[in-house]
PDB file of C-alpha atoms in Angstrom:
ATOM      1  CA  UNK A   1     130.885  74.497  99.627  1.00 53.00           C
ATOM      2  CA  UNK A   2     132.104  72.554  96.844  1.00 58.00           C
ATOM      3  CA  UNK A   3     131.922  73.795  93.118  1.00 58.00           C
ATOM      4  CA  UNK A   4     129.069  71.967  92.368  1.00 61.00           C
ATOM      5  CA  UNK A   5     127.212  74.017  94.546  1.00 63.00           C
ATOM      6  CA  UNK A   6     128.800  77.598  94.114  1.00 62.00           C
ATOM      7  CA  UNK A   7     127.009  80.763  92.933  1.00 65.00           C
ATOM      8  CA  UNK A   8     124.772  80.624  90.244  1.00 66.00           C
ATOM      9  CA  UNK A   9     123.719  83.600  88.268  1.00 71.00           C
ATOM     10  CA  UNK A  10     119.895  83.496  86.506  1.00 69.00           C
ATOM     11  CA  UNK A  11     119.095  86.459  83.785  1.00 74.00           C
ATOM     12  CA  UNK A  12     115.416  87.448  84.461  1.00 74.00           C
ATOM     13  CA  UNK A  13     113.467  87.041  81.136  1.00 74.00           C
ATOM     14  CA  UNK A  14     112.518  90.290  79.405  1.00 74.00           C
ATOM     15  CA  UNK A  15     109.533  91.816  79.785  1.00 70.00           C
ATOM     16  CA  UNK A  16     107.060  92.519  76.324  1.00 62.00           C
ATOM     17  CA  UNK A  17     107.998  95.083  74.281  1.00 58.00           C
ATOM     18  CA  UNK A  18     106.039  98.564  75.067  1.00 52.00           C
ATOM     19  CA  UNK A  19     104.349 100.013  72.015  1.00 48.00           C
ATOM     20  CA  UNK A  20     104.955 103.828  72.152  1.00 47.00           C
ATOM     21  CA  UNK A  21     101.756 106.215  71.969  1.00 44.00           C
ATOM     22  CA  UNK A  22     100.301 107.024  68.829  1.00 44.00           C
ATOM     23  CA  UNK A  23      98.791 110.046  66.968  1.00 47.00           C
ATOM     24  CA  UNK A  24      95.096 109.962  65.505  1.00 47.00           C
ATOM     25  CA  UNK A  25      96.972 109.178  62.052  1.00 51.00           C
ATOM     26  CA  UNK A  26      99.085 106.472  63.418  1.00 48.00           C
ATOM     27  CA  UNK A  27     102.452 108.265  63.586  1.00 52.00           C
ATOM     28  CA  UNK A  28     104.396 108.193  66.586  1.00 47.00           C
ATOM     29  CA  UNK A  29     104.473 110.376  69.450  1.00 44.00           C
ATOM     30  CA  UNK A  30     108.413 111.832  69.236  1.00 45.00           C
ATOM     31  CA  UNK A  31     109.409 112.722  72.767  1.00 42.00           C
ATOM     32  CA  UNK A  32     111.265 116.381  71.628  1.00 42.00           C
ATOM     33  CA  UNK A  33     113.498 115.704  74.970  1.00 39.00           C
ATOM     34  CA  UNK A  34     114.814 112.674  73.042  1.00 37.00           C
ATOM     35  CA  UNK A  35     116.039 114.274  70.393  1.00 38.00           C
ATOM     36  CA  UNK A  36     118.932 116.848  70.246  1.00 41.00           C
ATOM     37  CA  UNK A  37     118.155 119.438  67.634  1.00 40.00           C
ATOM     38  CA  UNK A  38     119.185 123.076  67.129  1.00 44.00           C
ATOM     39  CA  UNK A  39     115.804 125.033  65.893  1.00 47.00           C
ATOM     40  CA  UNK A  40     117.800 127.984  64.569  1.00 50.00           C
ATOM     41  CA  UNK A  41     119.775 125.238  62.253  1.00 51.00           C
ATOM     42  CA  UNK A  42     116.833 123.270  59.958  1.00 54.00           C
ATOM     43  CA  UNK A  43     119.257 122.169  56.621  1.00 53.00           C
ATOM     44  CA  UNK A  44     118.072 118.920  55.682  1.00 54.00           C
ATOM     45  CA  UNK A  45     121.610 117.465  56.620  1.00 51.00           C
ATOM     46  CA  UNK A  46     121.751 118.746  59.747  1.00 50.00           C
ATOM     47  CA  UNK A  47     118.574 117.819  60.597  1.00 51.00           C
ATOM     48  CA  UNK A  48     119.471 114.004  59.764  1.00 51.00           C
ATOM     49  CA  UNK A  49     122.079 113.759  61.251  1.00 50.00           C
ATOM     50  CA  UNK A  50     121.187 115.476  64.246  1.00 50.00           C
ATOM     51  CA  UNK A  51     117.637 113.454  64.547  1.00 51.00           C
ATOM     52  CA  UNK A  52     120.306 110.441  65.277  1.00 50.00           C
ATOM     53  CA  UNK A  53     121.599 111.668  68.141  1.00 49.00           C
ATOM     54  CA  UNK A  54     119.017 110.143  70.317  1.00 50.00           C
ATOM     55  CA  UNK A  55     119.695 109.917  74.206  1.00 49.00           C
ATOM     56  CA  UNK A  56     120.329 105.827  75.129  1.00 48.00           C
ATOM     57  CA  UNK A  57     117.612 104.439  76.483  1.00 53.00           C
ATOM     58  CA  UNK A  58     118.511 101.947  79.337  1.00 55.00           C
ATOM     59  CA  UNK A  59     117.832  97.983  78.624  1.00 59.00           C
ATOM     60  CA  UNK A  60     117.765  96.860  82.016  1.00 68.00           C
ATOM     61  CA  UNK A  61     114.413  96.058  83.838  1.00 75.00           C
ATOM     62  CA  UNK A  62     113.804  97.520  86.990  1.00 86.00           C
ATOM     63  CA  UNK A  63     112.744  94.629  89.954  1.00 89.00           C
ATOM     64  CA  UNK A  64     109.802  95.832  92.086  1.00 90.00           C
ATOM     65  CA  UNK A  65     109.995  92.703  94.319  1.00 92.00           C
ATOM     66  CA  UNK A  66     111.608  89.002  94.507  1.00 92.00           C
ATOM     67  CA  UNK A  67     110.592  86.270  97.228  1.00 92.00           C
ATOM     68  CA  UNK A  68     111.572  82.489  97.309  1.00 91.00           C
ATOM     69  CA  UNK A  69     108.675  80.325  97.913  1.00 89.00           C
ATOM     70  CA  UNK A  70     107.304  76.527  97.639  1.00 82.00           C
ATOM     71  CA  UNK A  71     108.650  73.893  99.855  1.00 68.00           C
ATOM     72  CA  UNK A  72     110.274  70.875  98.873  1.00 62.00           C
ATOM     73  CA  UNK A  73     111.852  69.432 102.216  1.00 62.00           C
ATOM     74  CA  UNK A  74     111.722  72.889 104.273  1.00 60.00           C
ATOM     75  CA  UNK A  75     113.947  74.260 101.159  1.00 70.00           C
ATOM     76  CA  UNK A  76     112.485  77.212  99.309  1.00 76.00           C
ATOM     77  CA  UNK A  77     112.032  76.171  95.680  1.00 85.00           C
ATOM     78  CA  UNK A  78     111.226  78.812  93.834  1.00 90.00           C
ATOM     79  CA  UNK A  79     112.279  82.258  93.102  1.00 92.00           C
ATOM     80  CA  UNK A  80     109.110  84.703  91.923  1.00 93.00           C
ATOM     81  CA  UNK A  81     110.442  88.263  90.259  1.00 93.00           C
ATOM     82  CA  UNK A  82     107.885  91.063  89.754  1.00 94.00           C
ATOM     83  CA  UNK A  83     109.004  93.734  87.406  1.00 93.00           C
ATOM     84  CA  UNK A  84     107.908  97.666  86.999  1.00 92.00           C
ATOM     85  CA  UNK A  85     106.696  96.563  83.770  1.00 91.00           C
ATOM     86  CA  UNK A  86     104.128  94.080  84.661  1.00 92.00           C
ATOM     87  CA  UNK A  87     106.435  91.529  84.284  1.00 92.00           C
ATOM     88  CA  UNK A  88     105.853  88.608  86.682  1.00 92.00           C
ATOM     89  CA  UNK A  89     108.247  85.573  86.284  1.00 92.00           C
ATOM     90  CA  UNK A  90     109.188  82.470  88.487  1.00 92.00           C
ATOM     91  CA  UNK A  91     112.406  80.747  88.479  1.00 91.00           C
ATOM     92  CA  UNK A  92     112.193  76.538  89.551  1.00 90.00           C
ATOM     93  CA  UNK A  93     115.721  76.592  91.892  1.00 86.00           C
ATOM     94  CA  UNK A  94     115.778  72.833  90.815  1.00 85.00           C
ATOM     95  CA  UNK A  95     115.476  72.830  87.498  1.00 87.00           C
ATOM     96  CA  UNK A  96     116.677  75.874  86.133  1.00 88.00           C
ATOM     97  CA  UNK A  97     113.669  77.113  83.990  1.00 90.00           C
ATOM     98  CA  UNK A  98     111.679  79.836  83.919  1.00 91.00           C
ATOM     99  CA  UNK A  99     107.857  80.591  83.789  1.00 90.00           C
ATOM    100  CA  UNK A 100     106.346  83.480  82.837  1.00 90.00           C
ATOM    101  CA  UNK A 101     103.249  84.289  84.539  1.00 88.00           C
ATOM    102  CA  UNK A 102     100.357  86.462  83.402  1.00 82.00           C
ATOM    103  CA  UNK A 103     101.309  90.377  83.767  1.00 89.00           C
ATOM    104  CA  UNK A 104     100.694  91.541  87.232  1.00 93.00           C
ATOM    105  CA  UNK A 105      98.940  94.806  86.123  1.00 91.00           C
ATOM    106  CA  UNK A 106      96.974  94.159  83.056  1.00 89.00           C
ATOM    107  CA  UNK A 107      93.054  92.737  83.678  1.00 87.00           C
ATOM    108  CA  UNK A 108      92.526  94.315  87.161  1.00 89.00           C
ATOM    109  CA  UNK A 109      89.032  94.299  88.428  1.00 87.00           C
ATOM    110  CA  UNK A 110      88.502  96.490  91.668  1.00 86.00           C
ATOM    111  CA  UNK A 111      87.532  94.653  94.776  1.00 84.00           C
ATOM    112  CA  UNK A 112      85.119  97.416  95.579  1.00 78.00           C
ATOM    113  CA  UNK A 113      83.957  99.033  92.334  1.00 68.00           C
ATOM    114  CA  UNK A 114      81.718  96.604  91.401  1.00 66.00           C
ATOM    115  CA  UNK A 115      84.277  94.418  89.668  1.00 64.00           C
ATOM    116  CA  UNK A 116      85.040  97.040  87.316  1.00 83.00           C
ATOM    117  CA  UNK A 117      88.394  97.199  85.685  1.00 86.00           C
ATOM    118  CA  UNK A 118      90.916  99.568  86.618  1.00 87.00           C
ATOM    119  CA  UNK A 119      94.329 100.714  85.086  1.00 89.00           C
ATOM    120  CA  UNK A 120      97.616  99.845  87.387  1.00 91.00           C
ATOM    121  CA  UNK A 121     100.299 101.862  86.513  1.00 92.00           C
ATOM    122  CA  UNK A 122     103.112  98.826  86.374  1.00 93.00           C
ATOM    123  CA  UNK A 123     105.980 101.494  87.611  1.00 92.00           C
ATOM    124  CA  UNK A 124     104.284 102.152  90.617  1.00 93.00           C
ATOM    125  CA  UNK A 125     104.991  98.337  91.838  1.00 93.00           C
ATOM    126  CA  UNK A 126     106.861  98.373  95.502  1.00 94.00           C
ATOM    127  CA  UNK A 127     106.553  95.192  96.742  1.00 95.00           C
ATOM    128  CA  UNK A 128     105.358  91.484  96.712  1.00 96.00           C
ATOM    129  CA  UNK A 129     104.436  89.004  98.998  1.00 95.00           C
ATOM    130  CA  UNK A 130     103.624  85.211  97.934  1.00 94.00           C
ATOM    131  CA  UNK A 131     100.954  83.688 100.117  1.00 93.00           C
ATOM    132  CA  UNK A 132     102.537  80.843 101.741  1.00 90.00           C
ATOM    133  CA  UNK A 133     100.618  77.814 100.023  1.00 88.00           C
ATOM    134  CA  UNK A 134     102.340  79.259  96.785  1.00 88.00           C
ATOM    135  CA  UNK A 135      98.926  79.935  94.762  1.00 89.00           C
ATOM    136  CA  UNK A 136      99.207  83.597  94.720  1.00 90.00           C
ATOM    137  CA  UNK A 137     101.231  86.737  94.854  1.00 95.00           C
ATOM    138  CA  UNK A 138     100.207  90.045  96.382  1.00 95.00           C
ATOM    139  CA  UNK A 139     101.916  93.002  94.341  1.00 96.00           C
ATOM    140  CA  UNK A 140     101.797  96.334  96.360  1.00 94.00           C
ATOM    141  CA  UNK A 141     102.345  99.516  94.567  1.00 93.00           C
ATOM    142  CA  UNK A 142     103.332 103.522  95.534  1.00 91.00           C
ATOM    143  CA  UNK A 143      99.880 104.005  94.469  1.00 90.00           C
ATOM    144  CA  UNK A 144      98.271 102.675  97.450  1.00 90.00           C
ATOM    145  CA  UNK A 145      97.132  99.291  95.476  1.00 92.00           C
ATOM    146  CA  UNK A 146      97.330  95.618  95.935  1.00 93.00           C
ATOM    147  CA  UNK A 147      97.228  93.531  93.229  1.00 94.00           C
ATOM    148  CA  UNK A 148      96.516  89.662  93.999  1.00 94.00           C
ATOM    149  CA  UNK A 149      97.716  87.778  91.140  1.00 93.00           C
ATOM    150  CA  UNK A 150      96.790  84.033  90.514  1.00 91.00           C
ATOM    151  CA  UNK A 151     100.232  81.928  89.853  1.00 88.00           C
ATOM    152  CA  UNK A 152      98.414  79.035  88.609  1.00 80.00           C
ATOM    153  CA  UNK A 153      97.825  78.871  84.966  1.00 66.00           C
ATOM    154  CA  UNK A 154      94.909  80.930  83.305  1.00 56.00           C
ATOM    155  CA  UNK A 155      92.111  79.689  82.120  1.00 51.00           C
ATOM    156  CA  UNK A 156      92.017  79.183  78.058  1.00 47.00           C
ATOM    157  CA  UNK A 157      89.737  81.960  77.002  1.00 51.00           C
ATOM    158  CA  UNK A 158      91.900  85.011  76.606  1.00 51.00           C
ATOM    159  CA  UNK A 159      91.369  87.535  78.994  1.00 47.00           C
ATOM    160  CA  UNK A 160      89.267  85.581  81.399  1.00 53.00           C
ATOM    161  CA  UNK A 161      92.192  85.515  84.134  1.00 55.00           C
ATOM    162  CA  UNK A 162      91.603  88.777  86.349  1.00 79.00           C
ATOM    163  CA  UNK A 163      93.290  90.368  88.764  1.00 88.00           C
ATOM    164  CA  UNK A 164      91.798  91.946  91.869  1.00 90.00           C
ATOM    165  CA  UNK A 165      92.605  94.951  93.221  1.00 91.00           C
ATOM    166  CA  UNK A 166      92.021  96.439  96.810  1.00 90.00           C
ATOM    167  CA  UNK A 167      92.908 100.230  97.825  1.00 86.00           C
ATOM    168  CA  UNK A 168      93.179 101.960 100.738  1.00 76.00           C
ATOM    169  CA  UNK A 169      92.426 105.722 100.215  1.00 74.00           C
ATOM    170  CA  UNK A 170      93.439 106.897 103.905  1.00 75.00           C
ATOM    171  CA  UNK A 171      97.034 105.261 103.118  1.00 74.00           C
ATOM    172  CA  UNK A 172      98.885 105.918 100.145  1.00 81.00           C
ATOM    173  CA  UNK A 173     102.234 103.997  99.196  1.00 91.00           C
ATOM    174  CA  UNK A 174     102.952 100.627  99.943  1.00 91.00           C
ATOM    175  CA  UNK A 175     106.130 100.363 101.577  1.00 91.00           C
ATOM    176  CA  UNK A 176     106.173  96.108 102.733  1.00 92.00           C
ATOM    177  CA  UNK A 177     103.693  93.478 102.293  1.00 93.00           C
ATOM    178  CA  UNK A 178     104.175  90.207 104.022  1.00 94.00           C
ATOM    179  CA  UNK A 179     101.960  87.148 104.510  1.00 94.00           C
ATOM    180  CA  UNK A 180     102.365  86.077 108.789  1.00 93.00           C
ATOM    181  CA  UNK A 181     100.185  83.212 108.260  1.00 91.00           C
ATOM    182  CA  UNK A 182      98.003  81.696 106.007  1.00 90.00           C
ATOM    183  CA  UNK A 183      95.339  84.220 106.755  1.00 92.00           C
ATOM    184  CA  UNK A 184      96.787  87.457 107.478  1.00 94.00           C
ATOM    185  CA  UNK A 185      98.598  89.772 105.410  1.00 93.00           C
ATOM    186  CA  UNK A 186     100.593  92.222 107.088  1.00 93.00           C
ATOM    187  CA  UNK A 187     100.627  95.864 105.034  1.00 90.00           C
ATOM    188  CA  UNK A 188     103.050  98.822 106.043  1.00 90.00           C
ATOM    189  CA  UNK A 189     101.988 101.846 104.233  1.00 87.00           C
ATOM    190  CA  UNK A 190     103.886 104.973 103.916  1.00 81.00           C
ATOM    191  CA  UNK A 191     102.068 106.775 106.649  1.00 69.00           C
ATOM    192  CA  UNK A 192     100.604 103.457 108.257  1.00 63.00           C
ATOM    193  CA  UNK A 193      99.767 100.023 108.979  1.00 58.00           C
ATOM    194  CA  UNK A 194      97.234  97.838 108.376  1.00 57.00           C
TER     195      UNK A 194
END
């Protein structure tokens, strides 16, 4: 390979910041495990000194799946990345530009519950599979959900774009998902396959 074709690295865009939970009065809920406070020593100077000793939180992202997709003359032209914070990003490998798609874990309607909205925990993301057309992606979760997300631009009206989720109650964690053709999705669960 020539130097022009050498390996390139790309940083995945950051997920949106998660807002910490608050009390009814609007105060942030602090996890006592993050603070190293000596319960016996309650002097003001020791309290402020010990409150500063918070455990460092990881700044990294957890990726639940990556897949090449899109075809330009038999070459995969895009890379899709889904994160465990709900982020969904695609990288155009020709222009090196990232696209931030809507969150895969928000605005999710259940396919079996009369299209009622369901809560999907984004940290449960376990795998992804992009449809051969490149029009949508299926994200599998360790809670047994399959979330279908459109990769096209959402409508202009806020929150009109809905993701659709399927759930197989008899199977729990989704281990892997793969489109075997335009009409068939093969899903491997921890205790079976469909």
